[in-house]
Coordinates of C-alpha atoms and ligand atoms in Angstrom, one line a residue:
X1 CA -17.9 2.6 139.8
X2 CA -18.6 6.4 140.0
X3 CA -15.9 9.0 139.6
X4 CA -15.1 9.6 143.3
X5 CA -12.7 12.5 142.6
X6 CA -15.3 14.4 140.6
X7 CA -17.9 13.8 143.2
X8 CA -15.6 15.0 146.0
X9 CA -14.4 18.0 144.1
X10 CA -18.0 19.1 143.4
X11 CA -18.9 18.6 147.1
X12 CA -16.0 20.8 148.1
X13 CA -16.7 23.4 145.5
X14 CA -20.4 23.6 146.4
X15 CA -19.4 23.8 150.1
X16 CA -17.9 27.2 149.4
X17 CA -21.3 28.7 148.5
X18 CA -22.9 30.2 151.6
X19 CA -19.8 29.9 153.8
X20 CA -20.2 32.0 157.0
X21 CA -17.4 33.9 158.8
X22 CA -19.1 32.6 162.0
X23 CA -18.6 29.1 160.7
X24 CA -20.4 26.6 158.6
X25 CA -22.7 27.2 155.7
X26 CA -26.0 29.2 155.6
X27 CA -28.0 28.7 152.4
X28 CA -31.6 29.5 153.2
X29 CA -34.4 28.9 150.7
X30 CA -35.1 31.6 148.1
X31 CA -31.9 33.5 149.0
X32 CA -29.0 34.5 146.7
X33 CA -26.8 31.8 148.3
X34 CA -29.3 29.1 147.4
X35 CA -29.7 30.5 143.9
X36 CA -26.0 30.4 143.5
X37 CA -25.9 26.8 144.6
X38 CA -28.7 25.9 142.2
X39 CA -26.8 27.5 139.3
X40 CA -23.7 25.6 140.2
X41 CA -25.5 22.3 140.4
X42 CA -27.4 23.1 137.2
X43 CA -24.0 23.4 135.5
X44 CA -22.9 20.0 136.8
X45 CA -26.2 18.5 135.5
X46 CA -25.5 19.9 132.1
X47 CA -22.0 18.4 132.2
X48 CA -23.7 15.1 133.0
X49 CA -25.7 15.4 129.9
X50 CA -29.1 15.9 131.6
X51 CA -32.0 18.1 130.5
X52 CA -32.1 20.8 133.2
X53 CA -35.3 22.6 134.4
X54 CA -37.0 24.0 137.4
X55 CA -40.6 23.3 138.4
X56 CA -43.3 25.6 139.7
X57 CA -42.0 25.5 143.3
X58 CA -38.4 26.0 142.4
X59 CA -37.3 22.3 142.6
X60 CA -34.2 21.9 140.3
X61 CA -34.4 18.9 138.1
X62 CA -32.0 17.1 135.7
X63 CA -33.6 14.4 133.4
X64 CA -32.1 11.4 131.6
X65 CA -34.5 9.8 129.2
X66 CA -35.4 6.1 129.3
X67 CA -35.9 3.6 126.4
X68 CA -39.6 3.7 127.3
X69 CA -40.7 7.4 127.5
X70 CA -44.1 6.3 128.9
X71 CA -42.5 4.5 131.9
X72 CA -42.7 6.1 135.3
X73 CA -39.7 8.1 136.3
X74 CA -37.1 7.0 138.9
X75 CA -36.5 10.1 141.1
X76 CA -33.2 10.5 143.0
X77 CA -31.9 13.4 144.9
X78 CA -32.0 15.5 148.1
X79 CA -31.8 19.3 148.8
X80 CA -29.4 22.2 148.6
X81 CA -30.7 24.5 151.3
X82 CA -29.2 24.4 154.7
X83 CA -29.8 25.2 158.3
X84 CA -28.0 28.3 159.9
X85 CA -24.3 27.6 160.1
X86 CA -24.8 24.0 158.9
X87 CA -22.5 21.5 157.3
X88 CA -21.5 20.9 153.7
X89 CA -22.9 17.3 153.3
X90 CA -26.5 17.5 154.5
X91 CA -28.4 17.6 151.2
X92 CA -25.6 18.2 148.7
X93 CA -24.2 14.7 149.1
X94 CA -27.5 13.3 147.9
X95 CA -27.9 15.7 145.0
X96 CA -24.3 15.5 143.8
X97 CA -24.2 11.7 144.1
X98 CA -27.3 11.5 142.0
X99 CA -25.7 13.7 139.3
X100 CA -22.6 11.6 139.5
X101 CA -24.6 8.4 139.1
X102 CA -26.3 9.7 135.9
X103 CA -23.1 11.2 134.5
X104 CA -21.4 7.8 134.9
X105 CA -24.3 6.1 133.3
X106 CA -24.2 8.5 130.3
X107 CA -20.4 8.2 130.0
X108 CA -20.9 4.4 129.8
X109 CA -23.8 4.6 127.3
X110 CA -26.0 2.9 129.8
X111 CA -29.7 2.9 128.7
X112 CA -32.4 2.2 131.2
X113 CA -36.1 1.4 130.6
X114 CA -37.3 4.1 133.0
X115 CA -36.4 7.8 132.7
X116 CA -34.4 9.0 135.7
X117 CA -34.6 12.5 137.2
X118 CA -32.2 14.1 139.7
X119 CA -34.0 16.5 142.0
X120 CA -32.8 19.2 144.4
X121 CA -35.8 19.9 146.5
X122 CA -36.6 23.5 147.5
X123 CA -36.5 24.4 151.2
X124 CA -36.2 20.9 152.8
X125 CA -34.8 22.3 156.1
X126 CA -37.5 24.9 156.8
X127 CA -34.8 27.0 158.6
X128 CA -35.8 30.3 157.1
X129 CA -39.6 30.1 157.7
X130 CA -39.8 27.4 160.4
X131 CA -41.9 25.5 157.9
X132 CA -40.1 23.0 155.6
X133 CA -40.2 20.7 152.7
X134 CA -41.9 23.2 150.4
X135 CA -40.4 21.5 147.3
X136 CA -41.4 17.9 148.1
X137 CA -44.9 19.0 149.3
X138 CA -45.2 20.8 145.9
X139 CA -44.2 17.7 144.0
X140 CA -46.6 15.6 146.1
X141 CA -49.4 18.0 145.3
X142 CA -50.1 18.6 149.0
X143 CA -48.8 22.2 149.2
X144 CA -51.5 24.9 149.4
X145 CA -51.2 28.7 149.0
X146 CA -52.5 29.1 152.6
X147 CA -49.3 27.4 153.8
X148 CA -47.2 30.1 152.1
X149 CA -48.0 32.6 154.9
X150 CA -45.3 31.5 157.2
X151 CA -42.8 34.3 157.7
X152 CA -39.1 34.6 158.3
X153 CA -37.6 36.6 161.1
X154 CA -37.9 39.8 158.9
X155 CA -41.6 39.3 158.3
X156 CA -41.1 38.1 154.7
X157 CA -43.6 35.3 153.9
X158 CA -42.8 32.2 151.8
X159 CA -45.1 33.6 149.0
X160 CA -43.2 36.9 149.0
X161 CA -39.9 35.1 148.9
X162 CA -41.1 32.9 146.0
X163 CA -42.2 36.0 144.0
X164 CA -38.9 37.6 144.7
X165 CA -37.3 34.5 143.3
X166 CA -39.4 34.7 140.1
X167 CA -42.0 32.1 141.1
X168 CA -45.7 32.5 141.1
X169 CA -47.3 31.2 144.3
X170 CA -50.7 30.8 142.5
X171 CA -49.0 28.3 140.1
X172 CA -47.6 25.9 142.7
X173 CA -50.1 23.2 141.7
X174 CA -48.2 22.8 138.5
X175 CA -45.4 21.1 140.4
X176 CA -47.6 18.2 141.4
X177 CA -46.7 14.8 139.9
X178 CA -49.5 12.5 138.9
X179 CA -49.7 9.3 141.0
X180 CA -48.2 6.5 139.0
X181 CA -45.9 8.8 137.2
X182 CA -43.0 8.2 139.7
X183 CA -41.8 4.7 140.1
X184 CA -39.7 5.4 143.2
X185 CA -37.8 8.1 145.1
X186 CA -34.3 7.2 146.4
X187 CA -32.2 9.6 148.6
X188 CA -28.6 9.2 149.6
X189 CA -28.0 11.2 152.8
X190 CA -25.5 11.4 155.7
X191 CA -26.8 9.6 158.8
X192 CA -26.4 12.6 161.1
X193 CA -26.2 10.1 164.0
X194 CA -23.8 7.6 165.5
X195 CA -25.1 4.2 164.6
X196 CA -23.0 3.5 161.5
X197 CA -19.9 4.8 163.2
X198 CA -20.5 2.5 166.2
X199 CA -21.1 -0.4 163.8
X200 CA -18.0 0.5 162.0
X201 CA -19.8 0.6 158.6
X202 CA -19.6 3.1 155.8
X203 CA -23.2 2.7 154.5
X204 CA -26.7 1.6 155.8
X205 CA -30.2 1.2 154.5
X206 CA -33.0 3.2 156.1
X207 CA -36.1 1.4 157.4
X208 CA -38.2 4.4 158.4
X209 CA -38.1 8.1 159.1
X210 CA -39.1 9.6 162.5
X211 CA -42.1 12.0 162.5
X212 CA -41.7 15.5 163.9
X213 CA -43.9 18.2 165.3
X214 CA -42.7 21.8 165.4
X215 CA -44.4 24.3 167.8
X216 CA -44.0 27.9 169.0
X217 CA -44.5 28.7 172.7
X218 CA -45.4 32.2 173.7
X219 CA -45.1 33.2 177.4
X220 CA -46.6 36.6 178.3
X221 CA -45.9 38.2 181.7
X222 CA -45.4 41.9 182.7
X223 CA -42.5 44.1 181.8
X224 CA -41.3 46.0 185.0
X225 CA -38.2 47.6 186.4
X226 CA -35.4 45.2 187.2
X227 CA -34.3 47.2 190.2
X228 CA -37.5 48.4 191.7
X229 CA -39.8 45.3 191.5
X230 CA -39.6 42.9 194.5
X231 CA -39.2 39.3 193.6
X232 CA -42.5 37.9 195.1
X233 CA -44.7 40.2 192.9
X234 CA -43.1 39.6 189.5
X235 CA -44.8 38.0 186.5
X236 CA -41.5 37.0 184.8
X237 CA -42.1 35.0 181.5
X238 CA -38.5 34.2 181.1
X239 CA -38.2 32.3 184.4
X240 CA -41.4 30.5 183.5
X241 CA -40.0 29.6 180.1
X242 CA -36.8 28.3 181.7
X243 CA -39.0 26.0 183.9
X244 CA -41.0 24.9 180.9
X245 CA -37.9 24.0 178.9
X246 CA -36.5 22.0 181.8
X247 CA -39.8 20.2 181.9
X248 CA -39.7 19.5 178.1
X249 CA -36.3 17.7 178.6
X250 CA -37.8 15.6 181.4
X251 CA -40.9 14.6 179.4
X252 CA -38.9 13.7 176.3
X253 CA -36.5 11.6 178.3
X254 CA -39.3 9.5 179.8
X255 CA -40.0 7.3 176.7
X256 CA -36.4 6.5 175.8
X257 CA -37.2 7.0 172.1
X258 CA -38.6 10.6 171.9
X259 CA -36.3 13.6 171.3
X260 CA -37.2 17.2 172.2
X261 CA -35.3 20.3 171.3
X262 CA -35.7 24.0 171.9
X263 CA -33.5 25.7 169.3
X264 CA -34.9 29.2 169.0
X265 CA -35.8 31.8 171.6
X266 CA -36.6 35.5 171.5
X267 CA -37.0 37.7 174.6
X268 CA -39.0 41.0 174.4
X269 CA -38.0 43.8 174.9
X270 CA -34.6 42.3 175.8
X271 CA -33.3 45.1 178.0
X272 CA -30.7 44.2 180.6
X273 CA -32.6 46.1 183.3
X274 CA -36.1 45.1 182.2
X275 CA -38.1 42.2 183.4
X276 CA -39.3 40.7 180.1
X277 CA -42.8 41.3 178.8
X278 CA -42.8 38.3 176.5
X279 CA -40.8 35.3 175.5
X280 CA -41.1 33.1 172.4
X281 CA -39.4 29.8 171.9
X282 CA -39.6 26.8 169.5
X283 CA -40.1 23.1 170.1
X284 CA -39.0 20.3 167.8
X285 CA -40.4 17.0 169.1
X286 CA -39.8 13.6 167.3
X287 CA -40.4 9.9 167.7
X288 CA -40.5 6.9 165.3
X289 CA -44.0 6.3 166.8
X290 CA -46.5 9.1 166.3
X291 CA -48.7 8.1 169.2
X292 CA -45.8 8.1 171.6
X293 CA -44.7 11.5 170.3
X294 CA -48.2 13.0 170.5
X295 CA -48.7 11.8 174.1
X296 CA -45.4 13.5 175.1
X297 CA -46.5 16.6 173.3
X298 CA -49.9 16.6 175.2
X299 CA -48.1 16.2 178.6
X300 CA -45.8 19.1 177.7
X301 CA -48.7 21.4 176.8
X302 CA -50.6 20.5 180.0
X303 CA -47.6 20.9 182.3
X304 CA -46.7 24.2 180.6
X305 CA -50.2 25.6 181.2
X306 CA -49.8 24.5 184.9
X307 CA -46.5 26.4 185.2
X308 CA -48.2 29.4 183.6
X309 CA -50.9 29.4 186.2
X310 CA -48.5 28.9 189.1
X311 CA -46.5 31.9 187.9
X312 CA -49.4 34.0 186.8
X313 CA -48.1 34.3 183.2
X314 CA -50.0 33.4 180.0
X315 CA -48.7 30.4 178.0
X316 CA -49.9 29.8 174.4
X317 CA -48.7 27.0 172.1
X318 CA -49.0 27.2 168.3
X319 CA -48.5 24.0 166.2
X320 CA -46.3 25.0 163.2
X321 CA -46.1 21.8 161.3
X322 CA -46.4 18.0 161.8
X323 CA -45.0 15.2 159.8
X324 CA -45.9 11.6 160.4
X325 CA -43.3 8.9 160.8
X326 CA -43.1 6.9 157.6
X327 CA -41.7 3.5 156.6
X328 CA -39.4 3.0 153.6
X329 CA -40.7 0.7 150.9
X330 CA -39.6 -2.9 150.5
X331 CA -39.0 -2.1 146.8
X332 CA -36.3 0.4 147.4
X333 CA -34.9 -1.3 150.5
X334 CA -34.5 -4.5 148.6
X335 CA -32.8 -2.8 145.6
X336 CA -30.4 -1.1 148.0
X337 CA -29.7 -4.4 149.8
X338 CA -28.9 -6.1 146.5
X339 CA -26.6 -3.2 145.6
X340 CA -24.8 -3.5 149.0
X341 CA -24.3 -7.3 148.4
X342 CA -23.1 -6.7 144.8
X343 CA -20.5 -4.2 146.2
X344 CA -19.5 -6.4 149.1
X345 CA -20.9 -4.1 151.8
X346 CA -22.6 -5.4 154.9
X347 CA -26.4 -5.1 154.6
X348 CA -27.2 -3.0 157.7
X349 CA -30.6 -1.4 158.3
X350 CA -31.4 1.5 160.6
X351 CA -34.1 4.1 161.2
X352 CA -33.7 7.8 160.6
X353 CA -34.1 10.2 163.5
X354 CA -33.8 13.1 161.1
X355 CA -36.6 14.0 158.7
X356 CA -36.3 14.0 155.0
X357 CA -38.2 14.9 151.8
X358 CA -39.3 11.2 151.4
X359 CA -41.8 11.8 154.2
X360 CA -43.8 14.0 151.9
X361 CA -43.7 11.6 148.9
X362 CA -45.0 8.3 150.5
X363 CA -48.4 8.7 149.0
X364 CA -47.0 9.5 145.6
X365 CA -44.5 6.7 145.2
X366 CA -42.4 4.1 147.1
X367 CA -39.5 5.8 148.9
X368 CA -36.2 4.7 150.3
X369 CA -32.9 6.1 151.6
X370 CA -29.3 5.1 151.9
X371 CA -27.1 6.5 154.7
X372 CA -23.4 7.4 154.8
X373 CA -21.5 7.3 158.0
X374 CA -21.2 10.7 159.9
X375 CA -18.0 11.4 161.8
X376 CA -18.9 11.5 165.5
X377 CA -22.6 11.6 164.4
X378 CA -22.4 15.4 164.1
X379 CA -24.7 17.3 161.7
X380 CA -26.4 20.7 161.5
X381 CA -23.0 22.0 162.5
X382 CA -19.8 23.2 160.9
X383 CA -18.2 20.0 162.2
X384 CA -20.4 17.9 160.0
X385 CA -18.1 15.5 158.1
X386 CA -18.0 12.3 156.1
X387 CA -14.9 10.8 154.4
X388 CA -14.3 10.8 150.7
X389 CA -14.3 7.0 150.8
X390 CA -17.6 6.8 152.6
X391 CA -19.2 9.3 150.2
X392 CA -17.9 7.2 147.3
X393 CA -19.2 4.0 148.9
X394 CA -22.7 5.6 149.3
X395 CA -22.7 6.9 145.7
X396 CA -21.8 3.5 144.4
X397 CA -24.6 1.8 146.4
X398 CA -26.9 4.5 145.0
X399 CA -25.7 3.8 141.4
X400 CA -26.6 0.1 141.6
X401 CA -29.8 0.8 143.5
X402 CA -31.0 3.3 140.8
X403 CA -29.9 0.9 138.1
X404 CA -32.1 -1.9 139.5
X405 CA -35.1 0.4 139.8
X406 CA -34.6 2.0 136.4
X407 CA -33.9 -1.2 134.5
X408 CA -37.3 -2.3 135.5
X409 CA -36.1 -5.4 137.4
Ligands
LIG1 O1 -34.8 18.6 160.7 C1 -34.5 17.6 160.0 O2 -34.6 16.5 160.5 C2 -33.9 17.7 158.6 O3 -32.6 18.0 158.7 N1 -34.6 18.7 157.9
LIG2 MN1 -30.8 18.8 157.7
LIG3 MN1 -31.0 16.9 154.9

C-alpha cells in the first residue's frame, strides 16, 4: 500500500502554492506560481528516486527505468496548473499519487519490465489563454506554433509566455513522443461530479471523456448616453447578450446530456452611464456525443444571429478550440478493474463530464482514468475537497493498475 500520510502532506504542502486572498488557488501556466509548484514536485520526484527532467513544452517528468529499456514507457500523471481560484486536488492528486506510486515501488525494490514516467502536463486547464492542454498536445505531436498565438487578458501570447519561461516555441516538436513508445497513459483524478458520492463509493473507473467546444461571442451595438437615449432607438449589445445567454441555457437543456456554460464576460467601455458599445463572452459546450453537441452549437449560433438581427446589433462567433469525446481503452480499464478487485473495491464505471489530457493522447497510446469521489461534486472552486481516505484509495488502485501495465501482464 502507498504511504497515505506522505501523499496527503504533499497535497497540503502543494496546496499552499498559488493560494489567493480571494479564496482558492490560482496557478496559471507559465507563471511564477506554476514554476514554484513544478520545483516543489520536482523535489518530491527526486526524493522518490526518479530521474527528473522537463521536455520542450515544459512538461515535468520523473522517470523510473524498467528491466527492458527498449520497452514502451507507462505514463502516469496529471497537471499542476489550475483555473482561477480553483481547488487543491484538480491535477495535483494525479501527479502526487503517481510520484507516491513510484516512490513506494522504489522503496520496495520493485522492478518492472516497462519504464514508468510520471508526468505533470503543462497548461491542462487553458485558464490563462482560453486554449488548453498545451503539454499533452505537445507530447502527442499535434501542437503547432500557429496555436501559440492565443493571448491572455494582458495580450501576452502563449509563445511569449513560453519564451519568458525559458522555452523556445520553435522547438516544441521535440516534445512529441513516437507512436509505439508509450504503452499506456493512466490518470488519477477527482471526479468533479456527484456520481461516486451518490453511489457511496470512493473510486470509479472512467469509460469515456466528454468532448468540449470553446467559443467567443462578440456582440457589437452603439455606445450612447444612458440618460439621453430613448429606449426604442437603442442598439444595446448587453441586453442582446443577456437574451443570447438565456437561449444558450434553453438549447443546452433540450438534449438532457449537453452542458453549456458562459464563464467569462467583458463589457466595453463599461461605464455606469454609458450604453455599451461591445460585449464579449465565452461559451463552453460539452457532450459525450460530438454530433449532439455540434447540433446544439449550430442551433445556438443560428438563434444568436436571429437575436442580433431583431435587436440591430452585430453578433460574431469565434471557435477557440474543440476536443472530441474519447473512449478509455479496454487495456487500462481492465487493469484498473483488476486493481479494484484486488483491493476489495466495487468495480464501478462512469463517464467524465470534465475534459482531461488523455483526450489529446488517444492516437499516441491507450488511455484510461481512475476517479476519486468529490465532496458534494464540487470542483473548480475553493470548496473542492476529497477525503484523505479516498485519495489513498485512489492512489492504491493507481499503484496496482500501473503495476499490471508495467509488469507487461
Ligand atoms: O475544463 C475541464 O474540463 C478541465 O478541468 N480542464
Ligand atoms: Mn480542471
Ligand atoms: Mn484536471
